[in-house]
Coordinates of C-alpha atoms and ligand atoms in Angstrom, one line a residue:
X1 CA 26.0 13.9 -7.7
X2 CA 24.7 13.2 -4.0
X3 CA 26.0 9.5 -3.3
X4 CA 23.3 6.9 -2.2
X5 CA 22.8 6.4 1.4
X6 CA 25.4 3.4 1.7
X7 CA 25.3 1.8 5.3
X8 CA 29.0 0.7 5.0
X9 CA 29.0 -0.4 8.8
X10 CA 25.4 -2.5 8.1
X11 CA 27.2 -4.0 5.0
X12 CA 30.3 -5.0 7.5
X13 CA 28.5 -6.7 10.0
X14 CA 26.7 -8.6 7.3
X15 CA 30.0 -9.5 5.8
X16 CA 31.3 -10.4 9.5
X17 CA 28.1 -12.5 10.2
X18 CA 28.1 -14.2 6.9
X19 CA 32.4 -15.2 7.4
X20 CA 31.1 -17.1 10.8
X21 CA 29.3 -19.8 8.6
X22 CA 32.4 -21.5 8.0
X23 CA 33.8 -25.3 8.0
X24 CA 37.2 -23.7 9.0
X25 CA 37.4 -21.8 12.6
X26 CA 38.0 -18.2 12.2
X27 CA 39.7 -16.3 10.8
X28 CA 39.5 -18.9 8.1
X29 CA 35.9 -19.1 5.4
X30 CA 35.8 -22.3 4.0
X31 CA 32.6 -23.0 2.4
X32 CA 32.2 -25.4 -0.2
X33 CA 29.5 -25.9 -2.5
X34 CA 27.4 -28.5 -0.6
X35 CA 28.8 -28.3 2.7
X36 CA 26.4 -27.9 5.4
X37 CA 28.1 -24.0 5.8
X38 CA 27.0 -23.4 2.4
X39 CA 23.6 -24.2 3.0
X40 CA 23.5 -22.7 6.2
X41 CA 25.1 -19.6 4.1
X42 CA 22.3 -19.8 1.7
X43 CA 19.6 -19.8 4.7
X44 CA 21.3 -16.6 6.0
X45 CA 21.2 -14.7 2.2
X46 CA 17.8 -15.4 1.9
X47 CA 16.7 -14.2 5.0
X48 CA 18.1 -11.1 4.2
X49 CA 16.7 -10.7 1.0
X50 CA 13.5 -11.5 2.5
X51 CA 13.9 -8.4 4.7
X52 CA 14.9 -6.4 2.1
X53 CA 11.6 -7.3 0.4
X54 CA 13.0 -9.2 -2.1
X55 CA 10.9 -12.0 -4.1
X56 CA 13.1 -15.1 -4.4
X57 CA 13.3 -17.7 -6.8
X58 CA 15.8 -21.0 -6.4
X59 CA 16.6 -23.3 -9.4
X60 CA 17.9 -26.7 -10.0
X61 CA 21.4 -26.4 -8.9
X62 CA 20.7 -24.0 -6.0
X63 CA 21.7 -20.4 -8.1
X64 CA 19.5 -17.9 -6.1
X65 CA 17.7 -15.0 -7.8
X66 CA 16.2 -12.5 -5.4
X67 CA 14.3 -9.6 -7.2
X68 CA 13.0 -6.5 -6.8
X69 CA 9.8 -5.8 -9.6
X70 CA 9.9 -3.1 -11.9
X71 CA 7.1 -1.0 -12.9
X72 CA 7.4 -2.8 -16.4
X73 CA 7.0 -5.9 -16.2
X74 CA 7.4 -5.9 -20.1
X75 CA 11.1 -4.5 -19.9
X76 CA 13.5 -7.1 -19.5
X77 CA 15.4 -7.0 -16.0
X78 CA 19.0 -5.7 -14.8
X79 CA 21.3 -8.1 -12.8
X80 CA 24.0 -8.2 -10.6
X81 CA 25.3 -10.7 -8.3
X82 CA 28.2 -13.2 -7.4
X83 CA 29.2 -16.4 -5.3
X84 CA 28.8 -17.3 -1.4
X85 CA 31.7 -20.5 -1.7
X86 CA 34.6 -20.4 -0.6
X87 CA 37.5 -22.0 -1.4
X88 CA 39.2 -24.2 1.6
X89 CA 41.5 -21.6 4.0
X90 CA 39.5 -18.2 2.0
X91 CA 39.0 -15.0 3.6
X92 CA 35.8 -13.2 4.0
X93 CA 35.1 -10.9 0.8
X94 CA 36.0 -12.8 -2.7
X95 CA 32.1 -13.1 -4.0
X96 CA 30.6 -11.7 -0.9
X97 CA 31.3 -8.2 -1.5
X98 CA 29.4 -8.7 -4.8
X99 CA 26.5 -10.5 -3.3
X100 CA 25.6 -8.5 0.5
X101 CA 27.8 -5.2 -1.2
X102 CA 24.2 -5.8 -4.1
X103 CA 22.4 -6.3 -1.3
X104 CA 23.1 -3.0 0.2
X105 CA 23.1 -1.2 -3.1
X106 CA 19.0 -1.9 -3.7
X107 CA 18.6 -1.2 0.2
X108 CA 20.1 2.3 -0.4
X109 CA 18.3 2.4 -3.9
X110 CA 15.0 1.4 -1.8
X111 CA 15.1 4.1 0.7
X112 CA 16.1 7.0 -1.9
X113 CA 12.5 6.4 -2.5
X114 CA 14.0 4.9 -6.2
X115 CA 11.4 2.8 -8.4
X116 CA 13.2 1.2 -11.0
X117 CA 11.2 0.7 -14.0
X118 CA 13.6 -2.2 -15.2
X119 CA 13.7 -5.2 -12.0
X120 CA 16.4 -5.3 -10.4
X121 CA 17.5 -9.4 -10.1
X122 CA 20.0 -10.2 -7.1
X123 CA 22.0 -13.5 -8.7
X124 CA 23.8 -15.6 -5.7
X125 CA 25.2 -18.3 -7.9
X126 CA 26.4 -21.7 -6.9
X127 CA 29.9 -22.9 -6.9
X128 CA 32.0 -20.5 -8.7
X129 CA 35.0 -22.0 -6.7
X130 CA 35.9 -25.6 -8.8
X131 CA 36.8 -27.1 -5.1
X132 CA 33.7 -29.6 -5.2
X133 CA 33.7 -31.0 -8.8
X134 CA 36.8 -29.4 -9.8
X135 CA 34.7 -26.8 -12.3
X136 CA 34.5 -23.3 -11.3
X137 CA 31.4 -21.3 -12.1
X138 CA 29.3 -24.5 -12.1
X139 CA 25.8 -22.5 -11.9
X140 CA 26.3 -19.5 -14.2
X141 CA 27.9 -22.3 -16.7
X142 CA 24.2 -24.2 -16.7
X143 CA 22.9 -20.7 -16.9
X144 CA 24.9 -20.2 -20.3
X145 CA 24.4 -23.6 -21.9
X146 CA 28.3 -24.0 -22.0
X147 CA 28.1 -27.0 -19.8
X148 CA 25.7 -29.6 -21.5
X149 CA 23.8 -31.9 -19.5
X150 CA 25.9 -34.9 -20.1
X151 CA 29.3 -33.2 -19.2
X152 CA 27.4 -32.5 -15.8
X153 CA 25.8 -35.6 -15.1
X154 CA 29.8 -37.1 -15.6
X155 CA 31.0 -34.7 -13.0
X156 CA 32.4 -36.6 -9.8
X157 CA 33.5 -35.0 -6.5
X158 CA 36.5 -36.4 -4.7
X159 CA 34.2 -39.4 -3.0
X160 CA 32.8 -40.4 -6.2
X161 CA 29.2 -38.3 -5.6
X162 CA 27.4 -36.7 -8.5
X163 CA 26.0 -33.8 -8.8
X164 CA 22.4 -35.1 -9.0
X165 CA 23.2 -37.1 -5.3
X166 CA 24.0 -33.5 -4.1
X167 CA 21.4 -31.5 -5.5
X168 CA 18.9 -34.5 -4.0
X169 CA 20.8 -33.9 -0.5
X170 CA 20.0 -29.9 -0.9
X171 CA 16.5 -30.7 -2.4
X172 CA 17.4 -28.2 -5.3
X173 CA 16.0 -31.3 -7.9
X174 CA 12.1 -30.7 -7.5
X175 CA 12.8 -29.2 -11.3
X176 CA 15.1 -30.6 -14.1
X177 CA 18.7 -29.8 -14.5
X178 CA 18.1 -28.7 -18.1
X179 CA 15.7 -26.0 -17.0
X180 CA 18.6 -23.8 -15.8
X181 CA 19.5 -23.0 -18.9
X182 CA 18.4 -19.2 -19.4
X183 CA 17.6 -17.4 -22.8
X184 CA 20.0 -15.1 -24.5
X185 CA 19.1 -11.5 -23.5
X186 CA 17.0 -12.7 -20.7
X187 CA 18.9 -9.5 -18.5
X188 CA 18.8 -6.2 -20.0
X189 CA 22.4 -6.2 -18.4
X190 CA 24.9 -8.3 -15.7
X191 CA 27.2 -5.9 -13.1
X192 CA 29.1 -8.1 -10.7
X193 CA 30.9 -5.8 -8.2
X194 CA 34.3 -8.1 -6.9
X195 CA 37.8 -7.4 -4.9
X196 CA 40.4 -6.9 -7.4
X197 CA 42.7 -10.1 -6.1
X198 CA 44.9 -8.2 -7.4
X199 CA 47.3 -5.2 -6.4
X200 CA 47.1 -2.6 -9.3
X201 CA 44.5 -0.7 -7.7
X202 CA 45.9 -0.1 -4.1
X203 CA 49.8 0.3 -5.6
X204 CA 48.1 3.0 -7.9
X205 CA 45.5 4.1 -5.0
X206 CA 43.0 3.8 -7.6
X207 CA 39.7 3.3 -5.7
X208 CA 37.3 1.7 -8.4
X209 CA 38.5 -0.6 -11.6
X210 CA 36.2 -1.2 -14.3
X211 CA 37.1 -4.0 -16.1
X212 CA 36.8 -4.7 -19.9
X213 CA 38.2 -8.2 -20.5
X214 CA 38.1 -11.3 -18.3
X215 CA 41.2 -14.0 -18.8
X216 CA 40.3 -17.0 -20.0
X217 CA 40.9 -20.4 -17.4
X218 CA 41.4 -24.3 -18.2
X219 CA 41.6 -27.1 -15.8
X220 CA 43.3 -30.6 -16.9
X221 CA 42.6 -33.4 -13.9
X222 CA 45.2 -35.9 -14.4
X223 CA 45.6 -39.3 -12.9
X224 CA 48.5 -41.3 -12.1
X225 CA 48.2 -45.0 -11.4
X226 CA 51.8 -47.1 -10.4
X227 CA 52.6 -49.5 -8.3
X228 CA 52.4 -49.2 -4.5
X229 CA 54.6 -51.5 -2.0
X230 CA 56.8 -51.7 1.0
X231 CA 58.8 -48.8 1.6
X232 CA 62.1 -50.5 3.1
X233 CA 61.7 -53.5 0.9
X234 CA 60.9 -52.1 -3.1
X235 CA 64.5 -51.1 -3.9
X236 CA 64.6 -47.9 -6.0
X237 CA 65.2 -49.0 -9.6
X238 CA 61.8 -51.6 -9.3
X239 CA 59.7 -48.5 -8.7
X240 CA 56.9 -46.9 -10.5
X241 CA 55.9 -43.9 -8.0
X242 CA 53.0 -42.3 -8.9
X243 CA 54.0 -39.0 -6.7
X244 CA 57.1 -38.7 -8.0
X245 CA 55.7 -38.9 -11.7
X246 CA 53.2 -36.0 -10.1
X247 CA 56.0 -34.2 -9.0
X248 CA 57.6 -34.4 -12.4
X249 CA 54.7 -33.2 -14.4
X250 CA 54.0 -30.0 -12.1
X251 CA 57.1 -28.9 -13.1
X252 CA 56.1 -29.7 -16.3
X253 CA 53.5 -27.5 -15.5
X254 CA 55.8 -24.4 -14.2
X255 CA 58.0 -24.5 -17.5
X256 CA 55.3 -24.6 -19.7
X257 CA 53.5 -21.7 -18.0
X258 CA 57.4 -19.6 -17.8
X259 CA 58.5 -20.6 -21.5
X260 CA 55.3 -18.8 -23.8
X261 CA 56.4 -15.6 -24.0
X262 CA 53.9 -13.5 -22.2
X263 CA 53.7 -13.0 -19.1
X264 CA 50.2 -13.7 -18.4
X265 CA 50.3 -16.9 -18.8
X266 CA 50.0 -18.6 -15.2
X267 CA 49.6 -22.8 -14.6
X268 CA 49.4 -24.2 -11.0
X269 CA 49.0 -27.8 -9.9
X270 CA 46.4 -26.7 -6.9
X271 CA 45.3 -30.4 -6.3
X272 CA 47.7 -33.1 -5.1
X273 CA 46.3 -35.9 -3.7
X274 CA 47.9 -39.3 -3.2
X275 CA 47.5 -43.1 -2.0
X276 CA 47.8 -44.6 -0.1
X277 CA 48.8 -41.8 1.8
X278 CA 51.6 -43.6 4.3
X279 CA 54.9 -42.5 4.9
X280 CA 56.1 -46.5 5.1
X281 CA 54.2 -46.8 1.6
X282 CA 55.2 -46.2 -2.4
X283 CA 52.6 -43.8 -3.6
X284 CA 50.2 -45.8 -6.0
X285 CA 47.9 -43.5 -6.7
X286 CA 47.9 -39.9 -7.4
X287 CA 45.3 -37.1 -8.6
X288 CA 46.9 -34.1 -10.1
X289 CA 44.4 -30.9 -10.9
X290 CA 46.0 -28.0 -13.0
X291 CA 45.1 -24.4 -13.6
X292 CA 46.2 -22.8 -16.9
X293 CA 45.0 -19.4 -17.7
X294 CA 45.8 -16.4 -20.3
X295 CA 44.7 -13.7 -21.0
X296 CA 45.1 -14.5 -25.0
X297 CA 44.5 -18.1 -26.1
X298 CA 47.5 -19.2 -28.4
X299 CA 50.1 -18.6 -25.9
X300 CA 47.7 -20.7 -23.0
X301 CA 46.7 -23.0 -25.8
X302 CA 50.9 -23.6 -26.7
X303 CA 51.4 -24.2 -22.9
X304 CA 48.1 -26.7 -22.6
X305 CA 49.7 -28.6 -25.6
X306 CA 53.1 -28.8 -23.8
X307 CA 51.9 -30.0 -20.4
X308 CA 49.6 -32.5 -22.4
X309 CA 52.9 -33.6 -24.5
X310 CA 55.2 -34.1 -21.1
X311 CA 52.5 -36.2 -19.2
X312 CA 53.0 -39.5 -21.4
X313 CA 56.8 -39.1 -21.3
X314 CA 57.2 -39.0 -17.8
X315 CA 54.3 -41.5 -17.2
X316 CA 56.3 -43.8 -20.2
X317 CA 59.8 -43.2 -18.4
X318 CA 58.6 -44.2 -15.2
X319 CA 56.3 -47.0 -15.8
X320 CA 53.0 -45.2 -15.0
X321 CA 49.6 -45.3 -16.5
X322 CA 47.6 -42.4 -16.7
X323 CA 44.2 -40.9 -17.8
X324 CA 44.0 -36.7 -18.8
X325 CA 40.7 -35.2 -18.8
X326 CA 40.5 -31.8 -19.6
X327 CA 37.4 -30.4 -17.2
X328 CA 37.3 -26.6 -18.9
X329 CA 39.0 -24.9 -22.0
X330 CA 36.9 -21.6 -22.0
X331 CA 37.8 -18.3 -23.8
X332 CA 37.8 -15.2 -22.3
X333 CA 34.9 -12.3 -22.5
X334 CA 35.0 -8.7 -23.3
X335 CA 32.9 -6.4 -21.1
X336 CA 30.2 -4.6 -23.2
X337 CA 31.6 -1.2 -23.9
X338 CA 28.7 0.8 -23.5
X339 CA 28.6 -0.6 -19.7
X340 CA 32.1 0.1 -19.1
X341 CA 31.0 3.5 -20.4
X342 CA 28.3 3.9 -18.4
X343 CA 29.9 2.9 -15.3
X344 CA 33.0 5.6 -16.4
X345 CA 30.5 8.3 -16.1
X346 CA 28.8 7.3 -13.0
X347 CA 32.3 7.2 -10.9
X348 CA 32.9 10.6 -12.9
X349 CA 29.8 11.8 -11.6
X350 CA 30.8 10.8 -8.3
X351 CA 34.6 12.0 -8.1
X352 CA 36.0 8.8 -8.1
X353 CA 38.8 8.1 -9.6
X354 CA 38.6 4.8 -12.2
X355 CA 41.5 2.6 -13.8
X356 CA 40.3 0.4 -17.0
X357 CA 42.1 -3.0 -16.0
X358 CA 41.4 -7.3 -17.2
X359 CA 40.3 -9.7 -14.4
X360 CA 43.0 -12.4 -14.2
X361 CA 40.6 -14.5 -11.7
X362 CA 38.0 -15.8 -13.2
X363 CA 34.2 -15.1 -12.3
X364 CA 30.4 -15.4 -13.2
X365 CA 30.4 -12.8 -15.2
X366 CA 32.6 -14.8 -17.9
X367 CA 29.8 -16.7 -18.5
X368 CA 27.2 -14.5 -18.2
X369 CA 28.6 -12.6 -21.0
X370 CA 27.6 -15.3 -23.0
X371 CA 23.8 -14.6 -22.0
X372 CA 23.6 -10.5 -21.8
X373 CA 26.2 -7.2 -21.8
X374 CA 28.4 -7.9 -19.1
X375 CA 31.1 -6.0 -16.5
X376 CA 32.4 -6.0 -13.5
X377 CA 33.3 -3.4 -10.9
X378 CA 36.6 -4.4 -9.0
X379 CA 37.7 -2.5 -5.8
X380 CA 41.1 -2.3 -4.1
X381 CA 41.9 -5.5 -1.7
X382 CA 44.7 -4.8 0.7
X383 CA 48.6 -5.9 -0.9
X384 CA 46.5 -7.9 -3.7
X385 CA 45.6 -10.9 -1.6
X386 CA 42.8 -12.7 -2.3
X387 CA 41.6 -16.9 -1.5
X388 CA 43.8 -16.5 1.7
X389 CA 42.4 -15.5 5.0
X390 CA 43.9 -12.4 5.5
X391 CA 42.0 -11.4 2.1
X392 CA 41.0 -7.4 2.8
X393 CA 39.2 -4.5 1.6
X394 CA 38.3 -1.7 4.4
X395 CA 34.6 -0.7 5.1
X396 CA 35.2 2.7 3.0
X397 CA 36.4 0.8 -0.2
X398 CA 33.3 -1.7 -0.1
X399 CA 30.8 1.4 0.4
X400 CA 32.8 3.2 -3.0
X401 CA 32.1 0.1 -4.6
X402 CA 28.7 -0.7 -3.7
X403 CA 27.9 3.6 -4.4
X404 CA 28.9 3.3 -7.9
X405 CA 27.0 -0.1 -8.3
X406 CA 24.2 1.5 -6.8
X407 CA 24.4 4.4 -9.2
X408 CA 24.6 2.1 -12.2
X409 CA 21.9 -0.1 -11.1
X410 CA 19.6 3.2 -11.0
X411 CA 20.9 4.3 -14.5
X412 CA 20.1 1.2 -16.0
X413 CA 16.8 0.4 -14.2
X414 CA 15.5 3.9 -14.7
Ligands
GLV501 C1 38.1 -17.8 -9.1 O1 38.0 -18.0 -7.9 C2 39.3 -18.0 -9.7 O2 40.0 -19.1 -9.4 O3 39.7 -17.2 -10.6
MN502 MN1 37.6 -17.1 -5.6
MN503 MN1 35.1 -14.7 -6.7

């Protein structure tokens, strides 16, 4: 088969352009959801889609769906997409290979002189990264209905703001929150092309992945409230640290992730955050956020209980109150088969070697299994590294990706 005319070196200076919108001075991407780089981001996507001849839509909490119209209008559309944030101190491709790589995919699509029958929907989705509310995959969880309306109108960022004060801010709330939701099937099917974050694919030199299963994350937010005072004057047995009650339960945290028996099972305390935040002062306060994933759920759901079990008998030992909330439980998804098929033959078609593997990030495409058939297409990133700023893939392993997500598109538009 005659690959699609990728323009890897277009796609790079894309990518290049779209790393310079950052909070963070280079070689550092930090855009969070809200942040004037995310906006600014957003401006930047959509005037490229605009160029490519896109027709975009925008909805209540900012996801963005750029299309390109079948001939059918009656045949129900084919999606791809991915995220634009960034977690603080990110590198340049984690979501953005999966949103300009799509990009570059219906370009080459375009001028092979390809109509697709099916549309072809370009989803940029907001907030995958939890770094703003402390959810990840905030937009394609509307999308699904697995976040109701009062479990988002509850969400707080770390000044207190809601969502509704920032979608004001970004004027995404011209329409309802509620009318995000979209209906089962609405896509015929959802491809999100991503870096591995992982290192199976460059140890094996494997050039595409095509993933069946996606683990399954949960987030607990924990806070700690003790009593504050003078450093030289509160003598050591009158304290009630809340730190050092923090410090306890993230190793609470690391046991309980080492001692379930599989080895998938991964828990990190990510957020730390204290008060009053002075070294001649007894911590008071402190806000603990903790990442538990698996890629099965009774050994995450044996290490959830375990870290929920420690909390009140360290907080009890110490003299500490403390409130556990736990922000997301979700289960993992299976990748439609007859995708993973599909995109099987395509790289078959096209020489390239393919290794079947499970995503241990998480990503949109967990949720939007829960609308339509859903897979994802990982490439190699350099030693595995990923939400760090030396994150890599090389031009050449972006344009294999974005040929067989081309490819696919065309097989499933046709
Ligand atoms: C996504 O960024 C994840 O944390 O898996
Ligand atoms: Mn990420
Ligand atoms: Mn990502």
């Amino acid at each position: 088969m005659k690959p699609l005319p990728v323009d890897a070196s277009r796609l790079q200076q894309q990518i290049d352009a779209l790393a310079a919108i950052s909070e963070a001075p280079a070689p550092v991407v930090t855009r969070v959801l809200f942040s004037e780089a995310d906006l600014k981001a957003r401006a930047f996507i959509k005037q490229l889609c605009q160029q490519a001849g896109l027709s975009l839509r925008e909805d209540a909490v900012g996801n963005l769906f750029a299309r390109w119209s079948g001939k059918d209008s009656k045949l129900t559309p084919v999606a791809t997409g991915s995220h634009i944030d960034a977690i603080p101190n990110a590198g340049r491709y984690d979501g953005v290979v999966g949103v300009l790589g799509a990009l570059e995919a219906i370009r080459a699509l375009k001028q092979s002189g390809f109509e697709p029958n099916r549309s072809i929907e370009l989803i940029i989705f907001t907030a995958e990264e939890p770094t703003r509310f402390g959810l990840g995959c905030l937009g394609s969880r509307l999308m699904s209905g697995a976040l109701s309306l009062e479990k988002a109108a509850a969400l707080r960022d770390p000044d207190g703001q809601t969502l509704d004060y920032w979608r004001g801010k970004a004027r995404f709330n011209t329409q309802e929150l509620k009318s995000v939701q979209l209906l089962k099937d609405c896509y015929s099917a959802f491809i999100e092309l991503h870096i591995e974050q992982g290192p199976l694919l460059e140890n094996e030199k494997i050039p595409i992945g095509v993933v069946e299963k996606i683990a399954a994350p949960s987030t607990l937010r924990v806070q700690l409230i003790g009593v504050g005072g003078h450093a030289g004057a509160v003598l050591m047995p009158d304290r009630h640290d809340a730190l050092l009650a923090g410090a306890e339960i993230a190793l609470a945290v690391e046991q309980a992730a080492l001692t379930t028996g599989s080895p998938d099972t991964v828990g990190t305390t990510g957020v730390f955050r204290i008060e009053p935040g002075a070294v001649n002062s007894v911590p008071c306060r402190a806000w603990l956020e903790i990442d538990l994933r698996d890629t099965q759920l009774p050994t995450r759901a044996a290490a959830l209980k375990r870290i929920e079990a420690a909390i009140p008998v360290v907080c009890k030992r110490r003299g500490i109150d403390f409130q556990i909330e736990r922000l997301n439980v979700d289960a993992p998804a299976t990748c439609d088969p007859r995708l993973v098929n599909t995109v099987a033959d395509v790289c078959r078609e096209l020489g390239l070697p393919v290794k079947k593997m499970i995503s241990r990030a998480y990503h949109d495409s967990l949720f939007m299994a829960q609308i339509c058939p859903t897979m994802m297409i990982f490439i190699p990133c350099r030693g595995g590294v990923s939400h760090r700023p030396d994150e890599y893939s090389s031009p050449q392993q972006i344009r294999d990706g974005v040929t067989v997500l081309a490819h696919t598109l065309a097989k499933l538009a046709a």
